[in-house]
mmCIF file of C-alpha atoms and ligand atoms in Angstrom:
data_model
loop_
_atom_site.group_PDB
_atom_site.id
_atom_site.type_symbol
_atom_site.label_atom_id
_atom_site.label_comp_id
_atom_site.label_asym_id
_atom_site.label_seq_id
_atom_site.Cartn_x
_atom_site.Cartn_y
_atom_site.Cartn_z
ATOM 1 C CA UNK A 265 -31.660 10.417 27.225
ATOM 2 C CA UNK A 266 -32.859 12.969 24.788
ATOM 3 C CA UNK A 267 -30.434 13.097 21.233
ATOM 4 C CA UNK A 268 -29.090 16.632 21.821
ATOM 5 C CA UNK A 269 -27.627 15.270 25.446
ATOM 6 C CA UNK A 270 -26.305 12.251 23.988
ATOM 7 C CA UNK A 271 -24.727 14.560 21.349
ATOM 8 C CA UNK A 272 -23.520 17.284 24.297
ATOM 9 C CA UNK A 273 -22.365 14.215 26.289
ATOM 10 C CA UNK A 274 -20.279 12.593 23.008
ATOM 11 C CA UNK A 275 -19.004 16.597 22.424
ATOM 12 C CA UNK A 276 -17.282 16.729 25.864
ATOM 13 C CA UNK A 277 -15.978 13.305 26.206
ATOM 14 C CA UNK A 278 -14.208 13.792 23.171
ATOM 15 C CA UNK A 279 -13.064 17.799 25.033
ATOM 16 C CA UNK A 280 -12.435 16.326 28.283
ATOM 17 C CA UNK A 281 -10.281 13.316 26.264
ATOM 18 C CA UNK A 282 -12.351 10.855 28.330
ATOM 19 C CA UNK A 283 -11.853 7.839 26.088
ATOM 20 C CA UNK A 284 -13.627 4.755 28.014
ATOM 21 C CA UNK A 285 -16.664 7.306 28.367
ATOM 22 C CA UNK A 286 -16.695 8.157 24.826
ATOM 23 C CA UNK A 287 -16.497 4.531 23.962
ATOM 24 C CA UNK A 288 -19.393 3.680 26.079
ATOM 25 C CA UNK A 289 -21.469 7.145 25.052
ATOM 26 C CA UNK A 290 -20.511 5.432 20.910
ATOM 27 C CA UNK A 291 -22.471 2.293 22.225
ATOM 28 C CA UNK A 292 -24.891 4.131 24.119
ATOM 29 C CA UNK A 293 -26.155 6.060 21.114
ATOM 30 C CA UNK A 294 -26.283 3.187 18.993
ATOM 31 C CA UNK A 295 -28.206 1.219 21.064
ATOM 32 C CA UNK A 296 -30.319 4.127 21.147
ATOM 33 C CA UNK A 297 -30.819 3.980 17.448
ATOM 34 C CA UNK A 298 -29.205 7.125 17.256
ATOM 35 C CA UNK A 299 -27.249 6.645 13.498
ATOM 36 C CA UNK A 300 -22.925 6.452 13.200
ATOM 37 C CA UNK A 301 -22.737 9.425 11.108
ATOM 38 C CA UNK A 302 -25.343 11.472 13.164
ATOM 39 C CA UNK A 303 -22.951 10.474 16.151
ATOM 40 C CA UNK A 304 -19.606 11.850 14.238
ATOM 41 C CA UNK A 305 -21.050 14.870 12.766
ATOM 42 C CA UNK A 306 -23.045 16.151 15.726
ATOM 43 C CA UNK A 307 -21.121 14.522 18.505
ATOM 44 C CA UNK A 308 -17.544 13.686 18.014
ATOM 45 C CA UNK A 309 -16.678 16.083 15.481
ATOM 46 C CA UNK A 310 -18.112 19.082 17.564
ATOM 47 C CA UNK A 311 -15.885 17.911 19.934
ATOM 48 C CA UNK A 312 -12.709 17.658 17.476
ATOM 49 C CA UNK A 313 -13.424 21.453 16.938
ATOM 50 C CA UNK A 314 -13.672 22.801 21.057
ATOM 51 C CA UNK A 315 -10.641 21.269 20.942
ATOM 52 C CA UNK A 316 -8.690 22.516 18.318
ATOM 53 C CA UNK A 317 -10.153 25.937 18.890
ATOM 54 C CA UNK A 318 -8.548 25.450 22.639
ATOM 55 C CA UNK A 319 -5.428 24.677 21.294
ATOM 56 C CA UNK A 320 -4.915 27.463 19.421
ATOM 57 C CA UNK A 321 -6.066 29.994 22.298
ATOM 58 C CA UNK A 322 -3.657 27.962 24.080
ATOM 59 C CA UNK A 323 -5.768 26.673 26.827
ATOM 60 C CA UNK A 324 -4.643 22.841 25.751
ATOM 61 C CA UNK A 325 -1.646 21.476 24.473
ATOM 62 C CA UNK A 326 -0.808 18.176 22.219
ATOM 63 C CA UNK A 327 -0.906 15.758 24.739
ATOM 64 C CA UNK A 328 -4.206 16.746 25.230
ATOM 65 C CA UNK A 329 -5.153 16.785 21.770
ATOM 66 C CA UNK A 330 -3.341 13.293 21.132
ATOM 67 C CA UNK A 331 -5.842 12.087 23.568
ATOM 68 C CA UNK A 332 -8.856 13.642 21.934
ATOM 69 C CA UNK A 333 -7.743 12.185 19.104
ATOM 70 C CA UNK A 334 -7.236 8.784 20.657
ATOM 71 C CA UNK A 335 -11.330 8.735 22.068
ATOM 72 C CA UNK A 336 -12.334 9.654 18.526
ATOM 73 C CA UNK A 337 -10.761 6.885 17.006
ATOM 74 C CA UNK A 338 -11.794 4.318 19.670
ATOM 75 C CA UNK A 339 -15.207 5.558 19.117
ATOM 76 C CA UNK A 340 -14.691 5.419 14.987
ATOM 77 C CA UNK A 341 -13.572 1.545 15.674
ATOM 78 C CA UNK A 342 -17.200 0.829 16.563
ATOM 79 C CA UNK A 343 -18.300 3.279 14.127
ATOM 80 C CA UNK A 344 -16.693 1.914 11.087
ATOM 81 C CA UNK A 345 -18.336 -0.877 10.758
ATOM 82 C CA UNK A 346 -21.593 0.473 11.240
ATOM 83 C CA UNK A 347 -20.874 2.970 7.836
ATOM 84 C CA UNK A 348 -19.688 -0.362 6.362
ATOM 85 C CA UNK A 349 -22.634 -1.914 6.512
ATOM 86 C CA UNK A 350 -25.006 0.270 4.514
ATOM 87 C CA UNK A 351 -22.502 -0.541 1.511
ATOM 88 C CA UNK A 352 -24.249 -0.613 -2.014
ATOM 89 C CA UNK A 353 -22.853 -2.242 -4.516
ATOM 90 C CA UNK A 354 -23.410 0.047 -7.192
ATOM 91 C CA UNK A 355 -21.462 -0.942 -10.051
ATOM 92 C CA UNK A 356 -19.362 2.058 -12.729
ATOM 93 C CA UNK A 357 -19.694 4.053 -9.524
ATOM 94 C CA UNK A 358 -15.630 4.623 -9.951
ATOM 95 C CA UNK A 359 -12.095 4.133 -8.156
ATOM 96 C CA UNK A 360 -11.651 7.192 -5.529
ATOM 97 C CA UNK A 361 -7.918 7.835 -5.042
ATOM 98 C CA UNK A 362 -7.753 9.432 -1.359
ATOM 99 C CA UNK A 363 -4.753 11.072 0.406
ATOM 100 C CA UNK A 364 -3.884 13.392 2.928
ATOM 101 C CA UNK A 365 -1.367 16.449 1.262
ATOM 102 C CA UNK A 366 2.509 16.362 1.968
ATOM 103 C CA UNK A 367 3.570 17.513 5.340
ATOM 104 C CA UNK A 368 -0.144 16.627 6.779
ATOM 105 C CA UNK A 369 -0.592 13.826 9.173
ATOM 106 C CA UNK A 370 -3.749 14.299 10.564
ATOM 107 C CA UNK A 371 -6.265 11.851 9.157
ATOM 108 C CA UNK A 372 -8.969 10.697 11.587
ATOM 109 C CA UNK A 373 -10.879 13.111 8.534
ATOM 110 C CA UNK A 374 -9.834 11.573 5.465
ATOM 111 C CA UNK A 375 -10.582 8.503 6.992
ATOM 112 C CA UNK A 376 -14.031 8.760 7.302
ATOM 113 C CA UNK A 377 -14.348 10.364 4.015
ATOM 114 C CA UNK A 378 -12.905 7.113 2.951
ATOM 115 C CA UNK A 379 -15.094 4.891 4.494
ATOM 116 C CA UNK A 380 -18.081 7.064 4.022
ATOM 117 C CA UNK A 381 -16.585 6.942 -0.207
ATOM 118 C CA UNK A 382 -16.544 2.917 -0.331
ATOM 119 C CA UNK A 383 -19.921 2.340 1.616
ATOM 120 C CA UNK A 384 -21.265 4.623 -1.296
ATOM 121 C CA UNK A 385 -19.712 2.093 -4.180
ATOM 122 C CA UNK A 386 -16.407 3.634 -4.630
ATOM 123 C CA UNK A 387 -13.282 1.131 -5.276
ATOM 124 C CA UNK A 388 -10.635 2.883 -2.489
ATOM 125 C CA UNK A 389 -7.126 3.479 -3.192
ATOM 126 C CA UNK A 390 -6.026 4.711 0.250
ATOM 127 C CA UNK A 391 -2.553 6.199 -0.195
ATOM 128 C CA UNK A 392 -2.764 7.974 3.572
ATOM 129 C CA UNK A 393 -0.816 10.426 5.225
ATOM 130 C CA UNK A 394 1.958 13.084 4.164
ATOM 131 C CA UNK A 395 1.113 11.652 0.451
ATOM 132 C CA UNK A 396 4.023 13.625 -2.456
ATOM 133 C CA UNK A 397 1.330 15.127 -5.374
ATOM 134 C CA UNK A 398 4.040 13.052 -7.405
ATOM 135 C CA UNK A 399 2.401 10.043 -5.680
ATOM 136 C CA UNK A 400 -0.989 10.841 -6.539
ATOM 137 C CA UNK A 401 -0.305 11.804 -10.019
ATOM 138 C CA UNK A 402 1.369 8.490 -10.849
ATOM 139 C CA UNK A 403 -1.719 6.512 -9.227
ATOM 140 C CA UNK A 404 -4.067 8.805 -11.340
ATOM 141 C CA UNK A 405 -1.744 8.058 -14.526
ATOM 142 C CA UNK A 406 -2.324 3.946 -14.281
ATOM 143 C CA UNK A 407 -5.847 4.376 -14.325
ATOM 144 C CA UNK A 408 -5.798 6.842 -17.354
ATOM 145 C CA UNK A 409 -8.987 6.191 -19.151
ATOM 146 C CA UNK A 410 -10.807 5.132 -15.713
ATOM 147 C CA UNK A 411 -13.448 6.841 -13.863
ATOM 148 C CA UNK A 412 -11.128 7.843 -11.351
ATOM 149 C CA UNK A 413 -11.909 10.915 -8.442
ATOM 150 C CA UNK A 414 -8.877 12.446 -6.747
ATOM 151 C CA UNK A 415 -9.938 13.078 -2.672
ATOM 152 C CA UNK A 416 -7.509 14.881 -0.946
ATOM 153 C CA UNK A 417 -7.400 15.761 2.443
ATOM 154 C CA UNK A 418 -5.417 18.928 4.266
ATOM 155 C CA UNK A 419 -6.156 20.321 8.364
ATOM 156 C CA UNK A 420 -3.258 22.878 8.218
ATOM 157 C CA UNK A 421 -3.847 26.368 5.728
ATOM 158 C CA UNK A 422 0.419 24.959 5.263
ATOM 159 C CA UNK A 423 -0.202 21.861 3.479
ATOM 160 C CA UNK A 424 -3.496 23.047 1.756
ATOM 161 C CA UNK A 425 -1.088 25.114 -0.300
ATOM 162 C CA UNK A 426 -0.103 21.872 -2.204
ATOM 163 C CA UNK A 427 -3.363 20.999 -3.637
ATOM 164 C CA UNK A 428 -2.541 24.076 -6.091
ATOM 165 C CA UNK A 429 0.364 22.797 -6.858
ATOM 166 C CA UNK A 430 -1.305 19.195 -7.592
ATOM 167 C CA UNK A 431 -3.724 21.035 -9.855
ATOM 168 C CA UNK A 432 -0.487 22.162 -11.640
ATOM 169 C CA UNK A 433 1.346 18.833 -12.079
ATOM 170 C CA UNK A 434 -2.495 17.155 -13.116
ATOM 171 C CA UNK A 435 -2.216 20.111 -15.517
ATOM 172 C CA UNK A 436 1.581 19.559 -17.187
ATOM 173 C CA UNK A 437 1.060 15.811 -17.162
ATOM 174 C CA UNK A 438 -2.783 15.891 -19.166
ATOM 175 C CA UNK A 439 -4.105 14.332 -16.496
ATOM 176 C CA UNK A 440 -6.415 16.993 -15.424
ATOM 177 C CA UNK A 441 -9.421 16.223 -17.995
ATOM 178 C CA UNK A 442 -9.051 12.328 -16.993
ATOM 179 C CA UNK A 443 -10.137 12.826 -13.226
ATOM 180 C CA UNK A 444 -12.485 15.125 -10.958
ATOM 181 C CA UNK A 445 -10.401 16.423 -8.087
ATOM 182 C CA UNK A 446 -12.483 16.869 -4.494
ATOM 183 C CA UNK A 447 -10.327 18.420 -1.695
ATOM 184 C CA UNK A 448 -11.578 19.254 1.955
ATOM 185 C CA UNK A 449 -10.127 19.631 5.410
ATOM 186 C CA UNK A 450 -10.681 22.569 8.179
ATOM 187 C CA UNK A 451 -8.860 25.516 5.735
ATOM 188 C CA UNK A 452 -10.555 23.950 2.922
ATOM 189 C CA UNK A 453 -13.150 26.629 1.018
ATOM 190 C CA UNK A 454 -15.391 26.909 -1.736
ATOM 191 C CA UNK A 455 -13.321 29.912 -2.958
ATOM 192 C CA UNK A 456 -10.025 27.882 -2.739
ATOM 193 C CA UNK A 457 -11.050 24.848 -4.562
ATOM 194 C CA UNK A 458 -12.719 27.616 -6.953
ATOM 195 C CA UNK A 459 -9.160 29.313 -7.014
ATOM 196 C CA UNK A 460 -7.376 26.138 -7.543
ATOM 197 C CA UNK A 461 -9.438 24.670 -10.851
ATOM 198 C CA UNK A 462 -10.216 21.573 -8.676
ATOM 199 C CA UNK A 463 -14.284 20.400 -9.135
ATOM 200 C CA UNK A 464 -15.342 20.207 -5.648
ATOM 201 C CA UNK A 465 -15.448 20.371 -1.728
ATOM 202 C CA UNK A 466 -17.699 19.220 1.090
ATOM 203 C CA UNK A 467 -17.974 19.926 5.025
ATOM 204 C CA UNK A 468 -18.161 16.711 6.044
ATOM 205 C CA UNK A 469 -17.703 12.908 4.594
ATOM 206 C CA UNK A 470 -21.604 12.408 4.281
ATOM 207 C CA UNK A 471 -21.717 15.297 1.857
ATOM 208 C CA UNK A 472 -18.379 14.204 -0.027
ATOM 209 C CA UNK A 473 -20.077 10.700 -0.306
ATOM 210 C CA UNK A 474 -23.163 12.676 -2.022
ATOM 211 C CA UNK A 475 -20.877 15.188 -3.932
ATOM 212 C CA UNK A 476 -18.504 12.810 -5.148
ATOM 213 C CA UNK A 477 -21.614 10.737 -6.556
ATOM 214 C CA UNK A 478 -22.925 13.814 -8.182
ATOM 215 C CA UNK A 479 -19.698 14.763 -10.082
ATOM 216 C CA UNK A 480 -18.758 11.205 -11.188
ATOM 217 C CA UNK A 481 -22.367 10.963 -12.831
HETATM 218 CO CO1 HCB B 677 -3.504 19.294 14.703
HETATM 219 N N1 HCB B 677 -3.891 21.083 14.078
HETATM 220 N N2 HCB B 677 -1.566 19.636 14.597
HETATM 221 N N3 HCB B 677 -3.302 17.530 15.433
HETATM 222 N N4 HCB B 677 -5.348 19.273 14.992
HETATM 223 C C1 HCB B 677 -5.292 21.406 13.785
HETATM 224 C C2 HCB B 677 -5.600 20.975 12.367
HETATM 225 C C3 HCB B 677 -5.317 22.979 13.970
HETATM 226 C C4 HCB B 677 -6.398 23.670 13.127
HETATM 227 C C5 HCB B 677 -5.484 23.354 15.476
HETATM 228 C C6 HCB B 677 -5.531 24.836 15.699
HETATM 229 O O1 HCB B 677 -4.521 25.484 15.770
HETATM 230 N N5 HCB B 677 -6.716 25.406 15.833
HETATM 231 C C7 HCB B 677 -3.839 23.369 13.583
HETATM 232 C C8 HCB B 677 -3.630 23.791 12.120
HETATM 233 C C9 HCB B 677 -3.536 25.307 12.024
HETATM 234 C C10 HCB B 677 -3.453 25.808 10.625
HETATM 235 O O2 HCB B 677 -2.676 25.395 9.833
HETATM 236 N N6 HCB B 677 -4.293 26.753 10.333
HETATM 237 C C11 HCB B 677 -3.071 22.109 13.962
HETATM 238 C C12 HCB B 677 -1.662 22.079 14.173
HETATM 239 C C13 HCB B 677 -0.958 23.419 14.116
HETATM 240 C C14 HCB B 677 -0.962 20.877 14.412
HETATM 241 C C15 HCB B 677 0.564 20.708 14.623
HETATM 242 C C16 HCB B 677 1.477 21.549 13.714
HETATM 243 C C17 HCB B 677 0.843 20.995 16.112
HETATM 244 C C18 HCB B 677 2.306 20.965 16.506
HETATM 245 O O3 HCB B 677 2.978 19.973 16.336
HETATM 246 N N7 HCB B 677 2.754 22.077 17.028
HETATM 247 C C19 HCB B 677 0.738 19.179 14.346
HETATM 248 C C20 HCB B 677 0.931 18.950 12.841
HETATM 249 C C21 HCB B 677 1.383 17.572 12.513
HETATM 250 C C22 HCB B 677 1.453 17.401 10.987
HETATM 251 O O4 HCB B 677 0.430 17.147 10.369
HETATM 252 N N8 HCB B 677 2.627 17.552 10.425
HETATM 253 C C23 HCB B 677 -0.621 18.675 14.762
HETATM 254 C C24 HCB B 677 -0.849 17.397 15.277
HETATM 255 C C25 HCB B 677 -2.085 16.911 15.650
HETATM 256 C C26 HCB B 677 -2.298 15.564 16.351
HETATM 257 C C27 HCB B 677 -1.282 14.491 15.959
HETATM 258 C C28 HCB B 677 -2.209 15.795 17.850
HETATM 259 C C29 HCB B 677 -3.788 15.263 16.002
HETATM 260 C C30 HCB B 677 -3.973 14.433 14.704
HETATM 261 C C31 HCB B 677 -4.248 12.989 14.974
HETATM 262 C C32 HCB B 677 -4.650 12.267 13.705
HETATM 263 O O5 HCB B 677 -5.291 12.799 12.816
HETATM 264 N N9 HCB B 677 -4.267 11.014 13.656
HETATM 265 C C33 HCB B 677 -4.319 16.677 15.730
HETATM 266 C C34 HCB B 677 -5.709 16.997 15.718
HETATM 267 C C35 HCB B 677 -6.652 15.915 16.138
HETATM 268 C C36 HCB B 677 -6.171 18.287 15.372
HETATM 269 C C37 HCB B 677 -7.616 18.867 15.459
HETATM 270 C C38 HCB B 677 -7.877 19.208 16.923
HETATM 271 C C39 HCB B 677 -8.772 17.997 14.979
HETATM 272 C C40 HCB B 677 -8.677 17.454 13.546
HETATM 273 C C41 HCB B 677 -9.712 16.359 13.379
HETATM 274 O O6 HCB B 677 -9.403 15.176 13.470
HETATM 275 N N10 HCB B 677 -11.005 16.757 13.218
HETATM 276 C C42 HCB B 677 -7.498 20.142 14.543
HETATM 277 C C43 HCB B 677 -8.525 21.253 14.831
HETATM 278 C C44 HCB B 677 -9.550 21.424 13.740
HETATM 279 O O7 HCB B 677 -9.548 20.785 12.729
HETATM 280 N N11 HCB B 677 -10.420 22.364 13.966
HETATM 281 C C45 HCB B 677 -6.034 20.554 14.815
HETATM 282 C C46 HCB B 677 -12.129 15.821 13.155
HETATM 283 C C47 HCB B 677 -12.354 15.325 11.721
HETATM 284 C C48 HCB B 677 -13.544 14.368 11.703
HETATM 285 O O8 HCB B 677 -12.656 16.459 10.929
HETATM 286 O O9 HCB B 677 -11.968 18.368 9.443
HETATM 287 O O10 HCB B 677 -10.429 16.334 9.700
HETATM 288 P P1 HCB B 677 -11.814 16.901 9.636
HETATM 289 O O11 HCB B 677 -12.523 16.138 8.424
HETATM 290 C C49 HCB B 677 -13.875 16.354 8.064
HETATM 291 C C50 HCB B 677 -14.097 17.479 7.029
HETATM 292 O O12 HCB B 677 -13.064 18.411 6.971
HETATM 293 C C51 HCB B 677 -14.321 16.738 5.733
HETATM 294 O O13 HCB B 677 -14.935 15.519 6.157
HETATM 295 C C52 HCB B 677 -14.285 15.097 7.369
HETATM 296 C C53 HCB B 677 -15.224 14.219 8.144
HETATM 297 O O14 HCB B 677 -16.448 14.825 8.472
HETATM 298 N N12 HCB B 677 -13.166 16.371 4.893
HETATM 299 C C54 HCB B 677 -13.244 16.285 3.528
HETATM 300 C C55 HCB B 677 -11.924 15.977 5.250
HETATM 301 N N13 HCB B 677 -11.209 15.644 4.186
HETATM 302 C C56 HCB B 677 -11.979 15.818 3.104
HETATM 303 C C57 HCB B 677 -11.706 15.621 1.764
HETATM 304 C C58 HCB B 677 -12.704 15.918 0.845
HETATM 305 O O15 HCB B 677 -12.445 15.775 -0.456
HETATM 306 C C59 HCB B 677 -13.958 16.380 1.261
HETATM 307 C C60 HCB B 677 -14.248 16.564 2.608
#
């Protein structure tokens, strides 16, 4: 099978919440040589999007979502350890502190980012979902001193609002010159995070991997 139909295949298992054929597509690929992160960004994640765009022109509902969401994660459990194993062990690379904003639950996302973060040298603090920017601000505040890189995560234009208000608290507490701030999700712009005073954002977790590298040099 050519790439492009393996991707189109991966796209509408993931659309047509097929999760044994998306599992067996994930192998599939692989054992076609076809790489894990090729298979998320031009596969899975295409998918993620049909859906959500369906959703909100209300031709699916949640359960059909939920089971999207289930065939992308079975797929990113064979995945995983494929992005694990290019690790490097890069040492002063620095600790990434990743969350998903308050009121935000979806992380299938920040997940990879955080994978994609420690096979590319990062120590991971991995506070999750619906994290309080208090939270974040009192990790960031033990490792004063640290080369430390704040990742947040938010899918809803709702919970996005937050990161402004972490920028604010990183501000009040003089923690803002001790730590680059990366933010990214769906609603997630360069004009926001420009907006905001944060340091970066990236489309995808390849790209954070390569940003966060770049801003941490
Ligand atoms: Co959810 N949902 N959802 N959802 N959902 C979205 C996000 C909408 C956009 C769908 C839509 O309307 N088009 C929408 C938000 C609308 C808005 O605010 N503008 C929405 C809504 C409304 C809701 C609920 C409110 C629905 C309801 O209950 N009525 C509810 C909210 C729950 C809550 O959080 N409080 C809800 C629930 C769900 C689930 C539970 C069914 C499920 C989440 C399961 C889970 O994560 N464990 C879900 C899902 C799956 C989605 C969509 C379909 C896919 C999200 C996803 O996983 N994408 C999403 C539609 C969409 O995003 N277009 C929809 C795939 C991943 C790989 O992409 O964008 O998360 P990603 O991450 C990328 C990228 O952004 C970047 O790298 C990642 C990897 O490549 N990145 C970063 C991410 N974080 C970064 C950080 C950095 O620093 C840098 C880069």
């Amino acid at each position: 099978m050519a790439n492009e139909e393996i991707f189109d295949k991966l796209r509408d298992s993931i659309v047509n919440q097929d999760v044994s054929g998306c599992v067996e597509l994930t192998k599939e690929a692989l054992a076609d040589g076809i790489s894990a992160i090729d298979i998320i960004t031009k596969g899975l994640s295409v998918g993620m999007k049909v859906i959500g765009d369906k959703f909100e022109a209300a031709e699916v509902f949640l359960p059909q979502i939920m089971m999207s969401a289930k065939a992308m994660n079975a797929a990113m459990e064979i995945l995983t350890p494929e992005l694990e194993k290019n690790k490097t062990d890069e040492q002063e690379t620095g600790t990434a502190i990743t969350f998903v904003a308050e009121g935000d639950i979806h992380d299938i996302g920040h997940r990879l980012v955080s994978t994609m973060l420690g096979a590319n040298g990062f120590d991971i603090i991995d506070l999750g979902t619906d994290v309080l920017n208090e939270t974040v601000v009192e990790e960031a505040a033990k490792r004063k001193g640290e080369k430390i890189i704040l990742v947040g995560s938010a899918l809803m234009t709702t919970s996005m609002l937050g990161q402004k208000d972490l920028m604010d608290l990183l501000n009040e507490e003089g923690l803002r010159d001790s730590v680059k701030c990366m933010f990214g999700g769906a609603p997630v712009s360069d004009s926001w995070v420009k907006e905001i005073g944060a340091d970066a954002t990236a489309e995808n977790a390849a790209e954070a991997a390569k940003v966060a590298l770049e801003i941490m040099e």
